[in-house]
Short mmCIF file of C-alpha atoms in Angstrom, two decimals:
data_model
loop_
_atom_site.label_atom_id
_atom_site.label_comp_id
_atom_site.label_asym_id
_atom_site.label_seq_id
_atom_site.Cartn_x
_atom_site.Cartn_y
_atom_site.Cartn_z
CA MET A 1 72.86 114.12 140.71
CA GLU A 2 73.89 110.47 142.12
CA LEU A 3 75.21 109.24 138.99
CA SER A 4 77.15 112.82 138.71
CA LEU A 5 78.67 111.91 141.95
CA LEU A 6 79.65 108.49 140.94
CA CYS A 7 81.15 109.83 137.70
CA LEU A 8 83.38 112.35 139.40
CA PRO A 9 85.94 109.88 140.76
CA LEU A 10 86.34 107.88 137.50
CA PHE A 11 87.07 111.19 135.73
CA LEU A 12 89.37 112.00 138.26
CA LEU A 13 91.19 108.72 137.88
CA LEU A 14 91.38 108.99 134.16
CA ALA A 15 92.83 112.79 134.27
CA SER A 16 95.34 111.85 136.67
CA ASP A 17 96.91 109.73 133.87
CA VAL A 18 97.21 112.54 131.84
CA VAL A 19 98.96 114.82 134.52
CA LEU A 20 101.41 111.91 135.20
CA ALA A 21 102.61 111.53 131.53
CA GLY A 22 106.37 112.19 130.90
CA ASP A 23 109.47 111.86 133.44
CA PRO A 24 108.34 111.55 136.91
CA ASP A 25 109.35 114.40 139.19
CA ILE A 26 112.25 113.96 141.97
CA THR A 27 112.22 115.07 145.35
CA SER A 28 116.03 116.22 145.36
CA ASP A 29 118.17 118.50 143.45
CA PHE A 30 119.64 115.76 141.56
CA ILE A 31 120.10 111.87 141.55
CA LEU A 32 123.49 110.44 142.22
CA PRO A 33 124.21 106.98 140.64
CA SER A 34 124.56 104.19 143.30
CA ASN A 35 128.34 103.86 143.00
CA ALA A 36 129.40 107.60 143.30
CA THR A 37 130.86 109.02 146.56
CA ALA A 38 131.38 112.55 146.16
CA VAL A 39 129.87 115.22 143.63
CA ASP A 40 132.08 118.02 142.06
CA GLY A 41 131.41 119.99 138.88
CA SER A 42 132.50 117.08 136.41
CA PHE A 43 129.40 115.03 137.56
CA PHE A 44 127.34 117.86 135.83
CA THR A 45 129.71 117.97 132.93
CA PHE A 46 129.30 115.81 129.46
CA THR A 47 132.17 115.99 127.07
CA GLY A 48 131.06 113.43 124.78
CA LEU A 49 130.18 115.69 122.25
CA ARG A 50 133.36 117.61 121.91
CA LYS A 51 134.67 115.35 118.94
CA VAL A 52 131.37 115.73 117.06
CA VAL A 53 131.47 119.30 116.98
CA THR A 54 135.20 119.70 116.05
CA ALA A 55 134.95 116.97 113.38
CA GLY A 56 134.15 117.05 109.78
CA PRO A 57 131.34 115.25 108.54
CA GLY A 58 131.49 111.48 108.07
CA LYS A 59 130.52 109.47 105.40
CA GLU A 60 127.25 108.48 106.77
CA PHE A 61 124.67 110.16 108.98
CA THR A 62 125.61 110.04 112.92
CA VAL A 63 123.70 110.74 116.08
CA THR A 64 125.83 111.37 119.20
CA LYS A 65 123.57 111.67 122.28
CA ALA A 66 123.83 112.90 125.68
CA SER A 67 120.97 111.11 127.38
CA LEU A 68 120.64 109.04 130.59
CA ALA A 69 122.70 106.19 128.93
CA GLU A 70 125.84 108.37 128.35
CA PHE A 71 125.31 111.26 131.00
CA PRO A 72 124.17 109.84 134.47
CA ALA A 73 123.32 113.58 135.98
CA LEU A 74 120.50 113.83 133.53
CA ASN A 75 118.42 110.85 135.87
CA GLY A 76 115.34 112.88 136.61
CA GLN A 77 116.09 116.19 134.85
CA SER A 78 113.58 115.56 132.04
CA VAL A 79 116.06 116.67 129.23
CA SER A 80 118.71 115.52 126.72
CA LEU A 81 120.61 116.41 123.67
CA ALA A 82 121.71 114.85 120.51
CA VAL A 83 124.23 116.27 117.85
CA LEU A 84 123.19 115.15 114.22
CA SER A 85 125.75 115.28 111.69
CA PHE A 86 124.56 115.01 108.25
CA PRO A 87 127.12 114.41 105.02
CA ALA A 88 125.90 115.69 101.80
CA GLY A 89 122.62 113.42 100.68
CA SER A 90 122.30 111.66 103.85
CA VAL A 91 119.02 111.17 105.75
CA ASN A 92 117.72 110.42 109.31
CA ALA A 93 115.16 107.88 108.28
CA PRO A 94 111.57 108.14 109.41
CA HIS A 95 111.49 107.46 113.00
CA THR A 96 109.74 108.51 116.46
CA HIS A 97 110.49 109.29 120.05
CA PRO A 98 107.84 107.74 122.13
CA ARG A 99 108.62 109.58 125.36
CA ALA A 100 109.29 113.10 124.56
CA ALA A 101 109.14 115.85 121.75
CA GLU A 102 112.21 117.05 119.76
CA LEU A 103 113.39 120.55 119.20
CA LEU A 104 115.95 120.85 116.56
CA PHE A 105 117.98 123.60 115.88
CA LEU A 106 120.21 123.58 112.64
CA LEU A 107 123.59 124.96 113.21
CA LYS A 108 125.03 124.80 109.37
CA GLY A 109 124.07 123.45 106.28
CA LYS A 110 120.59 123.04 104.99
CA LEU A 111 118.05 120.29 106.16
CA GLU A 112 114.65 119.25 104.62
CA VAL A 113 112.48 118.21 107.43
CA GLY A 114 109.23 116.51 107.67
CA VAL A 115 106.58 115.13 110.53
CA VAL A 116 103.40 113.39 110.00
CA ASP A 117 100.65 113.96 112.27
CA THR A 118 97.60 111.30 113.50
CA ALA A 119 95.48 112.52 110.59
CA ASN A 120 98.26 111.19 108.11
CA LYS A 121 99.03 114.92 106.93
CA LEU A 122 102.78 115.46 106.27
CA PHE A 123 104.26 118.92 107.44
CA THR A 124 107.67 119.82 105.71
CA GLN A 125 109.95 122.66 105.81
CA THR A 126 113.59 123.61 104.68
CA LEU A 127 115.53 125.13 107.29
CA GLN A 128 118.26 127.41 107.17
CA PRO A 129 121.19 127.82 110.04
CA GLY A 130 119.64 129.38 112.85
CA ASP A 131 116.47 127.75 112.19
CA ALA A 132 114.54 125.35 114.80
CA PHE A 133 111.69 123.06 114.29
CA VAL A 134 109.76 121.01 116.68
CA PHE A 135 108.50 117.37 116.11
CA PRO A 136 105.98 116.58 118.45
CA LYS A 137 106.16 113.51 121.07
CA GLY A 138 105.27 110.11 119.46
CA LEU A 139 104.96 111.52 115.94
CA VAL A 140 106.57 110.12 112.87
CA HIS A 141 109.50 112.60 111.33
CA PHE A 142 112.50 112.69 109.36
CA GLN A 143 115.44 114.88 108.23
CA PHE A 144 117.22 115.23 104.74
CA CYS A 145 120.38 116.84 103.80
CA ASN A 146 119.40 117.43 100.34
CA SER A 147 122.54 119.46 99.35
CA LYS A 148 125.99 119.06 98.37
CA ASN A 149 127.22 120.42 101.59
CA PRO A 150 127.09 118.75 104.87
CA ALA A 151 124.63 119.74 107.66
CA LEU A 152 124.99 120.02 111.70
CA ALA A 153 122.00 120.49 113.97
CA ILE A 154 121.29 119.79 117.98
CA SER A 155 118.26 118.41 119.23
CA ALA A 156 116.86 118.72 122.46
CA PHE A 157 114.36 116.51 124.05
CA GLY A 158 111.92 116.80 127.36
CA SER A 159 113.15 113.46 128.88
CA SER A 160 116.60 111.98 129.83
CA ASN A 161 115.63 109.14 128.02
CA ALA A 162 113.47 110.03 124.66
CA GLY A 163 113.65 106.78 123.07
CA THR A 164 113.86 106.21 119.33
CA VAL A 165 112.00 103.82 117.26
CA SER A 166 113.51 103.84 113.77
CA LEU A 167 110.82 102.69 111.03
CA PRO A 168 112.74 101.01 108.73
CA LYS A 169 114.61 98.99 111.56
CA THR A 170 111.51 98.27 113.47
CA VAL A 171 109.67 97.16 110.60
CA PHE A 172 112.05 95.11 108.55
CA THR A 173 114.94 93.88 111.07
CA SER A 174 112.78 92.78 114.07
CA GLY A 175 111.83 89.39 112.92
CA ILE A 176 108.60 89.98 111.80
CA ASP A 177 107.45 87.30 109.39
CA VAL A 178 108.13 88.14 105.78
CA ALA A 179 104.99 87.00 104.75
CA ILE A 180 103.43 89.10 107.26
CA LEU A 181 105.30 92.27 106.01
CA ALA A 182 104.79 91.22 102.33
CA LYS A 183 101.13 91.25 102.77
CA SER A 184 101.21 94.47 104.97
CA PHE A 185 102.85 96.23 102.13
CA LYS A 186 100.88 94.72 99.34
CA THR A 187 104.40 93.24 97.83
CA ASP A 188 105.95 90.39 97.49
CA VAL A 189 108.15 88.29 99.90
CA ALA A 190 111.28 88.75 97.29
CA THR A 191 110.73 92.66 97.64
CA VAL A 192 110.58 92.27 101.37
CA GLU A 193 113.71 90.14 101.63
CA LYS A 194 115.70 92.87 99.34
CA ILE A 195 114.60 95.37 101.77
CA LYS A 196 115.79 93.42 104.89
CA ALA A 197 119.02 92.56 103.09
CA GLY A 198 119.61 96.52 102.33
CA LEU A 199 119.07 97.37 105.98
CA ALA A 200 121.36 94.29 107.56
#
């Protein structure tokens, strides 16, 4: 009996970390930046995505974000958006979002998407316009426009700052010693150097 009473506070302490995961709740309707003096409708409006939805596809995959850095009204709101523009044959390389799940909605074109779970199982799907796909928080995922036509998608995140960790860039351009990378990928230094040069 005494042991179970002693374990209860420990259990509650461990469980509290689960409850506190994610963006912190705010105690006001919204948070004004320190340099703001007045609030009107423009504070709650972000126009930075207009150019993406009206422009044609570029030559490379692009992401245009409406996250906390670009849209200060999102501070404390636990939401953000990104518009993903895929020219034909382009890829959003394998990456993760450490602070949020991603809900992708395909507006036009076709996308092959995939997510890898913690058991190293790959789940893929080919999306058509009007389809949505969820990428769970922190899991490695990708999107590929395996088509002769461009694709356009909107991604919503459950954080104002979901973060993005691009696996190719993080592994090969962050300064990890080439000998460590060669050993880790069971290849030689010359191959690692060639990959690094391609990402530079």
